[in-house]
PDB file of C-alpha atoms in Angstrom:
ATOM      1  CA  MET A   1     126.413 109.952  89.684  1.00 43.00           C
ATOM      2  CA  ASN A   2     123.361 108.424  91.250  1.00 44.00           C
ATOM      3  CA  ASP A   3     122.534 105.356  89.236  1.00 50.00           C
ATOM      4  CA  GLY A   4     119.247 104.860  91.019  1.00 47.00           C
ATOM      5  CA  LYS A   5     120.687 102.800  93.928  1.00 48.00           C
ATOM      6  CA  LEU A   6     120.216 103.828  97.526  1.00 45.00           C
ATOM      7  CA  PRO A   7     123.294 105.354  99.099  1.00 47.00           C
ATOM      8  CA  PHE A   8     123.294 102.781 101.906  1.00 45.00           C
ATOM      9  CA  ASP A   9     122.784  99.054 102.535  1.00 47.00           C
ATOM     10  CA  SER A  10     119.241  98.652 103.631  1.00 44.00           C
ATOM     11  CA  GLN A  11     118.724  96.063 106.350  1.00 46.00           C
ATOM     12  CA  TYR A  12     115.027  96.487 106.599  1.00 41.00           C
ATOM     13  CA  VAL A  13     112.957  98.431 104.210  1.00 43.00           C
ATOM     14  CA  GLY A  14     109.373  99.413 104.912  1.00 42.00           C
ATOM     15  CA  PRO A  15     106.626  99.841 102.397  1.00 43.00           C
ATOM     16  CA  SER A  16     107.776 103.267 101.202  1.00 43.00           C
ATOM     17  CA  THR A  17     111.438 103.242 100.275  1.00 40.00           C
ATOM     18  CA  GLN A  18     111.300 105.967  97.690  1.00 39.00           C
ATOM     19  CA  SER A  19     112.125 109.450  98.681  1.00 40.00           C
ATOM     20  CA  GLN A  20     109.100 111.349  99.916  1.00 39.00           C
ATOM     21  CA  LEU A  21     110.434 114.470  98.246  1.00 41.00           C
ATOM     22  CA  THR A  22     110.598 113.281  94.693  1.00 40.00           C
ATOM     23  CA  GLU A  23     108.902 115.870  92.545  1.00 43.00           C
ATOM     24  CA  PRO A  24     106.348 114.653  90.036  1.00 45.00           C
ATOM     25  CA  ALA A  25     106.236 116.291  86.657  1.00 45.00           C
ATOM     26  CA  LYS A  26     104.656 119.741  86.417  1.00 50.00           C
ATOM     27  CA  GLU A  27     100.958 119.707  85.773  1.00 52.00           C
ATOM     28  CA  SER A  28      99.143 122.327  83.748  1.00 51.00           C
ATOM     29  CA  GLY A  29      95.868 122.310  85.626  1.00 56.00           C
ATOM     30  CA  GLU A  30      93.609 120.316  87.907  1.00 56.00           C
ATOM     31  CA  LYS A  31      92.574 116.994  86.509  1.00 56.00           C
ATOM     32  CA  LYS A  32      89.418 115.283  87.680  1.00 58.00           C
ATOM     33  CA  GLU A  33      89.019 111.562  87.934  1.00 56.00           C
ATOM     34  CA  ILE A  34      86.106 109.491  89.186  1.00 50.00           C
ATOM     35  CA  ILE A  35      87.146 106.817  91.577  1.00 50.00           C
ATOM     36  CA  SER A  36      85.760 103.524  90.402  1.00 49.00           C
ATOM     37  CA  GLY A  37      84.552 100.803  92.714  1.00 46.00           C
ATOM     38  CA  ASP A  38      87.617  98.744  91.964  1.00 46.00           C
ATOM     39  CA  GLU A  39      88.993  99.052  95.456  1.00 50.00           C
ATOM     40  CA  MET A  40      85.968  98.456  97.623  1.00 57.00           C
ATOM     41  CA  ARG A  41      88.086  97.326 100.526  1.00 75.00           C
ATOM     42  CA  LEU A  42      86.860  98.455 103.876  1.00 89.00           C
ATOM     43  CA  TYR A  43      89.181 101.189 105.134  1.00 90.00           C
ATOM     44  CA  GLY A  44      89.806 102.298 108.679  1.00 87.00           C
ATOM     45  CA  THR A  45      89.407  98.898 110.253  1.00 89.00           C
ATOM     46  CA  GLY A  46      93.053  98.711 111.390  1.00 93.00           C
ATOM     47  CA  LYS A  47      95.124 100.634 113.925  1.00 96.00           C
ATOM     48  CA  PRO A  48      98.137 102.883 113.551  1.00 97.00           C
ATOM     49  CA  GLU A  49     101.375 100.887 113.498  1.00 97.00           C
ATOM     50  CA  ARG A  50     105.016 101.824 114.174  1.00 97.00           C
ATOM     51  CA  ARG A  51     107.658 100.808 111.689  1.00 96.00           C
ATOM     52  CA  ILE A  52     111.371 101.230 112.271  1.00 96.00           C
ATOM     53  CA  ILE A  53     113.885 101.213 109.413  1.00 95.00           C
ATOM     54  CA  ARG A  54     117.625 100.796 110.020  1.00 96.00           C
ATOM     55  CA  ALA A  55     120.127 101.217 107.257  1.00 94.00           C
ATOM     56  CA  LYS A  56     123.890 101.396 107.064  1.00 93.00           C
ATOM     57  CA  ILE A  57     125.519 104.212 105.099  1.00 89.00           C
ATOM     58  CA  THR A  58     128.089 102.855 102.716  1.00 83.00           C
TER      59      THR A  58
ATOM     60  CA  MET B   1      76.042 110.581 107.890  1.00 89.00           C
ATOM     61  CA  ILE B   2      78.145 113.070 106.011  1.00 92.00           C
ATOM     62  CA  PRO B   3      77.994 113.747 102.203  1.00 95.00           C
ATOM     63  CA  VAL B   4      81.297 113.232 100.474  1.00 94.00           C
ATOM     64  CA  ARG B   5      82.819 113.776  97.004  1.00 92.00           C
ATOM     65  CA  LYS B   6      84.337 110.699  95.432  1.00 90.00           C
ATOM     66  CA  THR B   7      85.831 112.636  92.504  1.00 89.00           C
ATOM     67  CA  ARG B   8      89.579 112.969  92.777  1.00 90.00           C
ATOM     68  CA  ILE B   9      91.107 116.211  91.646  1.00 91.00           C
ATOM     69  CA  SER B  10      94.856 116.622  91.255  1.00 91.00           C
ATOM     70  CA  ARG B  11      95.427 118.951  94.149  1.00 94.00           C
ATOM     71  CA  ILE B  12      95.130 118.260  97.856  1.00 96.00           C
ATOM     72  CA  SER B  13      91.923 119.662  99.297  1.00 96.00           C
ATOM     73  CA  GLN B  14      90.761 120.397 102.843  1.00 97.00           C
ATOM     74  CA  GLY B  15      88.536 117.502 103.879  1.00 97.00           C
ATOM     75  CA  ASP B  16      90.396 114.951 101.734  1.00 97.00           C
ATOM     76  CA  ILE B  17      90.681 111.523 103.386  1.00 97.00           C
ATOM     77  CA  PHE B  18      93.814 109.562 102.645  1.00 97.00           C
ATOM     78  CA  ARG B  19      94.741 106.080 103.702  1.00 96.00           C
ATOM     79  CA  ASP B  20      98.059 104.755 104.964  1.00 96.00           C
ATOM     80  CA  VAL B  21      99.817 108.038 105.618  1.00 97.00           C
ATOM     81  CA  GLU B  22     103.227 107.965 107.248  1.00 97.00           C
ATOM     82  CA  TYR B  23     104.300 110.162 110.101  1.00 97.00           C
ATOM     83  CA  ILE B  24     108.045 110.342 110.761  1.00 96.00           C
ATOM     84  CA  GLU B  25     108.625 110.190 114.495  1.00 96.00           C
ATOM     85  CA  TYR B  26     112.372 110.651 114.232  1.00 96.00           C
ATOM     86  CA  ALA B  27     115.387 110.016 112.049  1.00 96.00           C
ATOM     87  CA  THR B  28     118.795 109.577 113.656  1.00 96.00           C
ATOM     88  CA  GLU B  29     122.280 108.730 112.488  1.00 95.00           C
ATOM     89  CA  GLN B  30     124.928 107.150 114.724  1.00 94.00           C
ATOM     90  CA  SER B  31     128.140 105.522 113.659  1.00 93.00           C
ATOM     91  CA  GLY B  32     126.948 105.271 110.089  1.00 94.00           C
ATOM     92  CA  ILE B  33     123.614 103.653 111.004  1.00 95.00           C
ATOM     93  CA  ILE B  34     120.462 105.510 110.038  1.00 96.00           C
ATOM     94  CA  GLU B  35     117.353 104.789 112.035  1.00 97.00           C
ATOM     95  CA  VAL B  36     113.961 106.052 111.005  1.00 97.00           C
ATOM     96  CA  SER B  37     110.852 105.556 113.105  1.00 97.00           C
ATOM     97  CA  LYS B  38     107.507 106.115 111.509  1.00 97.00           C
ATOM     98  CA  ILE B  39     103.876 105.573 112.377  1.00 97.00           C
ATOM     99  CA  VAL B  40     101.563 104.535 109.573  1.00 97.00           C
ATOM    100  CA  PHE B  41      98.089 105.911 110.123  1.00 97.00           C
ATOM    101  CA  PRO B  42      95.282 103.943 108.299  1.00 97.00           C
ATOM    102  CA  LEU B  43      93.250 107.101 107.716  1.00 97.00           C
ATOM    103  CA  VAL B  44      93.871 110.871 107.994  1.00 98.00           C
ATOM    104  CA  ILE B  45      91.867 113.908 107.120  1.00 98.00           C
ATOM    105  CA  ILE B  46      93.390 117.129 105.657  1.00 98.00           C
ATOM    106  CA  LEU B  47      92.855 120.143 107.931  1.00 98.00           C
ATOM    107  CA  THR B  48      94.899 122.861 106.233  1.00 97.00           C
ATOM    108  CA  GLN B  49      92.804 125.705 104.873  1.00 97.00           C
ATOM    109  CA  ASP B  50      91.654 125.024 101.376  1.00 96.00           C
ATOM    110  CA  CYS B  51      92.672 128.417  99.999  1.00 96.00           C
ATOM    111  CA  ASP B  52      96.236 127.787 101.145  1.00 97.00           C
ATOM    112  CA  LEU B  53      96.246 124.358  99.507  1.00 97.00           C
ATOM    113  CA  GLU B  54      94.831 125.822  96.263  1.00 95.00           C
ATOM    114  CA  GLN B  55      97.477 128.552  96.118  1.00 93.00           C
ATOM    115  CA  ASP B  56     100.267 126.136  96.893  1.00 94.00           C
ATOM    116  CA  TYR B  57      99.124 123.917  94.044  1.00 93.00           C
ATOM    117  CA  LYS B  58      98.733 126.758  91.547  1.00 91.00           C
ATOM    118  CA  PHE B  59     102.107 128.301  92.239  1.00 90.00           C
ATOM    119  CA  ARG B  60     104.028 125.071  92.741  1.00 90.00           C
ATOM    120  CA  TRP B  61     102.639 122.923  89.942  1.00 86.00           C
ATOM    121  CA  SER B  62     100.601 124.820  87.393  1.00 80.00           C
ATOM    122  CA  ARG B  63     102.176 126.188  84.234  1.00 78.00           C
ATOM    123  CA  LYS B  64      99.461 128.882  84.005  1.00 78.00           C
ATOM    124  CA  TYR B  65     100.876 130.799  86.937  1.00 75.00           C
ATOM    125  CA  LYS B  66     104.376 132.129  86.410  1.00 78.00           C
ATOM    126  CA  ARG B  67     105.743 132.817  89.827  1.00 81.00           C
ATOM    127  CA  LYS B  68     108.341 135.350  90.844  1.00 84.00           C
ATOM    128  CA  THR B  69     108.618 134.097  94.384  1.00 87.00           C
ATOM    129  CA  GLU B  70     107.736 130.924  96.328  1.00 89.00           C
ATOM    130  CA  ASP B  71     105.723 133.019  98.715  1.00 92.00           C
ATOM    131  CA  LYS B  72     102.587 130.887  98.411  1.00 91.00           C
ATOM    132  CA  PHE B  73     104.334 127.559  98.975  1.00 93.00           C
ATOM    133  CA  LEU B  74     103.370 125.488 101.949  1.00 96.00           C
ATOM    134  CA  LEU B  75     106.033 123.632 103.917  1.00 94.00           C
ATOM    135  CA  SER B  76     103.639 121.019 105.254  1.00 96.00           C
ATOM    136  CA  VAL B  77     100.008 120.067 105.479  1.00 97.00           C
ATOM    137  CA  LEU B  78      98.108 119.714 108.718  1.00 98.00           C
ATOM    138  CA  VAL B  79      96.212 116.438 109.162  1.00 98.00           C
ATOM    139  CA  ALA B  80      94.516 114.521 111.962  1.00 98.00           C
ATOM    140  CA  PRO B  81      94.051 110.771 112.227  1.00 98.00           C
ATOM    141  CA  LEU B  82      90.754 109.031 111.904  1.00 97.00           C
ATOM    142  CA  TYR B  83      90.384 106.111 114.300  1.00 97.00           C
ATOM    143  CA  ASN B  84      87.996 103.179 114.038  1.00 96.00           C
ATOM    144  CA  ALA B  85      85.098 104.248 116.335  1.00 95.00           C
ATOM    145  CA  GLU B  86      84.785 100.777 117.824  1.00 94.00           C
ATOM    146  CA  HIS B  87      88.434 100.839 118.832  1.00 95.00           C
ATOM    147  CA  VAL B  88      88.042 104.302 120.348  1.00 96.00           C
ATOM    148  CA  TYR B  89      85.123 103.170 122.495  1.00 94.00           C
ATOM    149  CA  LEU B  90      87.313 100.430 123.929  1.00 94.00           C
ATOM    150  CA  GLY B  91      90.300 102.748 124.343  1.00 95.00           C
ATOM    151  CA  GLU B  92      92.316 100.389 122.186  1.00 95.00           C
ATOM    152  CA  HIS B  93      92.845 102.377 118.989  1.00 96.00           C
ATOM    153  CA  LEU B  94      96.569 102.999 119.762  1.00 96.00           C
ATOM    154  CA  SER B  95      97.286  99.583 121.208  1.00 95.00           C
ATOM    155  CA  GLU B  96      99.816  98.791 118.445  1.00 95.00           C
ATOM    156  CA  LEU B  97     101.818 101.791 119.661  1.00 95.00           C
ATOM    157  CA  ASP B  98     101.657 100.492 123.265  1.00 94.00           C
ATOM    158  CA  MET B  99      99.322 103.403 124.250  1.00 95.00           C
ATOM    159  CA  ARG B 100      96.282 102.912 126.366  1.00 95.00           C
ATOM    160  CA  MET B 101      93.512 105.414 125.891  1.00 95.00           C
ATOM    161  CA  THR B 102      90.404 106.320 127.882  1.00 93.00           C
ATOM    162  CA  GLN B 103      87.490 103.873 127.447  1.00 92.00           C
ATOM    163  CA  PHE B 104      83.944 104.989 126.868  1.00 90.00           C
ATOM    164  CA  PRO B 105      81.149 103.278 128.797  1.00 86.00           C
ATOM    165  CA  LYS B 106      79.796 100.288 126.962  1.00 79.00           C
ATOM    166  CA  LYS B 107      76.144 101.207 127.489  1.00 82.00           C
ATOM    167  CA  LYS B 108      74.699 102.389 124.144  1.00 74.00           C
ATOM    168  CA  ASN B 109      72.887 105.345 125.619  1.00 79.00           C
ATOM    169  CA  SER B 110      75.589 106.526 128.002  1.00 88.00           C
ATOM    170  CA  SER B 111      75.929 110.321 128.062  1.00 91.00           C
ATOM    171  CA  GLN B 112      79.604 110.137 127.177  1.00 91.00           C
ATOM    172  CA  LEU B 113      79.024 107.967 124.175  1.00 92.00           C
ATOM    173  CA  ARG B 114      76.100 110.163 123.085  1.00 92.00           C
ATOM    174  CA  ALA B 115      78.172 113.317 123.449  1.00 93.00           C
ATOM    175  CA  LEU B 116      80.936 111.711 121.372  1.00 93.00           C
ATOM    176  CA  ARG B 117      78.581 110.705 118.546  1.00 93.00           C
ATOM    177  CA  GLN B 118      76.794 114.079 118.541  1.00 95.00           C
ATOM    178  CA  ASN B 119      80.169 115.936 118.387  1.00 96.00           C
ATOM    179  CA  LYS B 120      79.711 117.604 121.709  1.00 96.00           C
ATOM    180  CA  ASN B 121      83.078 116.451 122.966  1.00 95.00           C
ATOM    181  CA  PRO B 122      85.488 119.200 121.720  1.00 96.00           C
ATOM    182  CA  ARG B 123      88.384 116.815 121.282  1.00 97.00           C
ATOM    183  CA  TYR B 124      86.687 114.408 118.906  1.00 97.00           C
ATOM    184  CA  HIS B 125      84.724 114.466 115.675  1.00 98.00           C
ATOM    185  CA  TYR B 126      82.558 111.487 114.874  1.00 97.00           C
ATOM    186  CA  LEU B 127      82.029 110.585 111.134  1.00 97.00           C
ATOM    187  CA  GLU B 128      79.733 108.176 109.484  1.00 96.00           C
ATOM    188  CA  PHE B 129      80.132 107.718 105.774  1.00 95.00           C
ATOM    189  CA  PRO B 130      77.587 106.910 103.031  1.00 94.00           C
ATOM    190  CA  SER B 131      77.156 103.224 102.211  1.00 91.00           C
ATOM    191  CA  ASP B 132      79.176 103.572  98.967  1.00 91.00           C
ATOM    192  CA  ILE B 133      82.230 104.836 100.788  1.00 93.00           C
ATOM    193  CA  PRO B 134      84.197 101.924 102.215  1.00 92.00           C
ATOM    194  CA  ILE B 135      85.132 103.491 105.509  1.00 95.00           C
ATOM    195  CA  VAL B 136      83.964 102.277 108.909  1.00 94.00           C
ATOM    196  CA  PRO B 137      82.436 104.760 111.363  1.00 95.00           C
ATOM    197  CA  SER B 138      85.441 106.786 112.494  1.00 97.00           C
ATOM    198  CA  ILE B 139      86.520 109.414 114.962  1.00 97.00           C
ATOM    199  CA  VAL B 140      88.919 112.258 114.336  1.00 98.00           C
ATOM    200  CA  ASP B 141      91.121 113.022 117.343  1.00 98.00           C
ATOM    201  CA  PHE B 142      92.054 116.707 117.187  1.00 98.00           C
ATOM    202  CA  LYS B 143      94.702 116.246 119.877  1.00 97.00           C
ATOM    203  CA  HIS B 144      96.695 113.961 117.569  1.00 98.00           C
ATOM    204  CA  TYR B 145      97.101 116.387 114.647  1.00 98.00           C
ATOM    205  CA  PHE B 146     100.448 116.327 112.851  1.00 98.00           C
ATOM    206  CA  SER B 147     102.010 117.755 109.703  1.00 97.00           C
ATOM    207  CA  VAL B 148     102.909 115.912 106.524  1.00 97.00           C
ATOM    208  CA  ASN B 149     105.224 117.037 103.750  1.00 96.00           C
ATOM    209  CA  VAL B 150     103.182 118.615 100.976  1.00 95.00           C
ATOM    210  CA  LYS B 151     105.029 116.884  98.094  1.00 94.00           C
ATOM    211  CA  TYR B 152     104.715 113.503  99.819  1.00 95.00           C
ATOM    212  CA  LEU B 153     100.964 113.954 100.110  1.00 95.00           C
ATOM    213  CA  LYS B 154     100.633 115.145  96.542  1.00 94.00           C
ATOM    214  CA  LYS B 155     102.373 111.941  95.425  1.00 94.00           C
ATOM    215  CA  LEU B 156     100.038 109.860  97.514  1.00 95.00           C
ATOM    216  CA  LYS B 157      96.884 111.450  96.134  1.00 93.00           C
ATOM    217  CA  LYS B 158      96.560 109.175  93.112  1.00 92.00           C
ATOM    218  CA  THR B 159      96.706 105.942  94.985  1.00 94.00           C
ATOM    219  CA  HIS B 160      95.683 106.759  98.604  1.00 96.00           C
ATOM    220  CA  PHE B 161      92.837 109.283  98.228  1.00 96.00           C
ATOM    221  CA  ILE B 162      89.477 107.768  99.311  1.00 96.00           C
ATOM    222  CA  CYS B 163      87.029 110.708  99.268  1.00 96.00           C
ATOM    223  CA  CYS B 164      86.622 114.345 100.271  1.00 97.00           C
ATOM    224  CA  ILE B 165      84.136 115.560 102.798  1.00 97.00           C
ATOM    225  CA  SER B 166      81.695 118.033 101.293  1.00 96.00           C
ATOM    226  CA  GLU B 167      82.294 121.702 101.924  1.00 95.00           C
ATOM    227  CA  LEU B 168      79.828 122.511 104.629  1.00 96.00           C
ATOM    228  CA  TYR B 169      80.791 119.520 106.685  1.00 97.00           C
ATOM    229  CA  ARG B 170      84.518 120.032 106.294  1.00 97.00           C
ATOM    230  CA  GLU B 171      84.039 123.664 107.423  1.00 96.00           C
ATOM    231  CA  ASP B 172      82.401 122.297 110.514  1.00 97.00           C
ATOM    232  CA  ILE B 173      85.357 120.009 111.169  1.00 98.00           C
ATOM    233  CA  SER B 174      87.792 122.834 110.507  1.00 97.00           C
ATOM    234  CA  GLN B 175      85.949 125.190 112.791  1.00 97.00           C
ATOM    235  CA  ARG B 176      85.791 122.586 115.612  1.00 98.00           C
ATOM    236  CA  PHE B 177      89.526 121.878 115.182  1.00 98.00           C
ATOM    237  CA  ALA B 178      90.430 125.533 115.382  1.00 97.00           C
ATOM    238  CA  SER B 179      88.288 125.958 118.424  1.00 97.00           C
ATOM    239  CA  PHE B 180      89.897 122.943 120.130  1.00 97.00           C
ATOM    240  CA  LEU B 181      93.391 124.148 119.265  1.00 95.00           C
ATOM    241  CA  ALA B 182      92.700 127.632 120.592  1.00 96.00           C
ATOM    242  CA  ARG B 183      90.962 126.474 123.743  1.00 94.00           C
ATOM    243  CA  ILE B 184      91.782 128.221 126.970  1.00 93.00           C
ATOM    244  CA  ALA B 185      92.200 126.194 130.152  1.00 87.00           C
ATOM    245  CA  LEU B 186      90.262 128.026 132.867  1.00 87.00           C
ATOM    246  CA  PRO B 187      90.824 127.243 136.519  1.00 87.00           C
TER     247      PRO B 187
END
């Protein structure tokens, strides 16, 4: 049984360790939400970066 | 300047702009060691046709539509990166990936720079956002398009969506992208 632990010993874990394929709950229809000004950071100032993750399967 | 929609809807739409989207370069396994290399793009724009995205959403997630097949499912979503225009002018926008790119002349009125900003260079699409959208002037590079898993993007939507380019302008981007992709190299 998967008790929520990763099936390997992670040596370096980047910002997104969760599975990219995890399915969210079904939704009945499109929901609309107004984005507030809470995150008025300036986006797009940075550059693309490479991140390498190595992990040992246990 | 392009008009945008700040309202976030649940589904992914053509013209959506997301921040911090990961592109998996490769994943290997050798002697029990898994190595995954990914590039994190600060901004990307969704290029997949909106009707395809709408159908994928309806048939994958909505309870209203009882499906008999998964015929309308997408496997991935096509996106292209937005680069900081100032970095592009200097040819330095991929310096963190150890890639040098062509520089544009520094003179403000140079014909190359003007062509870039007026979207007359087929490879690029220049975007300036309204003042209430916190995105610097950016350039879409159609040559650098890539695909992203549809479920991954759906999951990102809530936290990484910034805005959606309004219909007419996203159609323009889509049409220019299609034209670039289908270009014919003549001798």
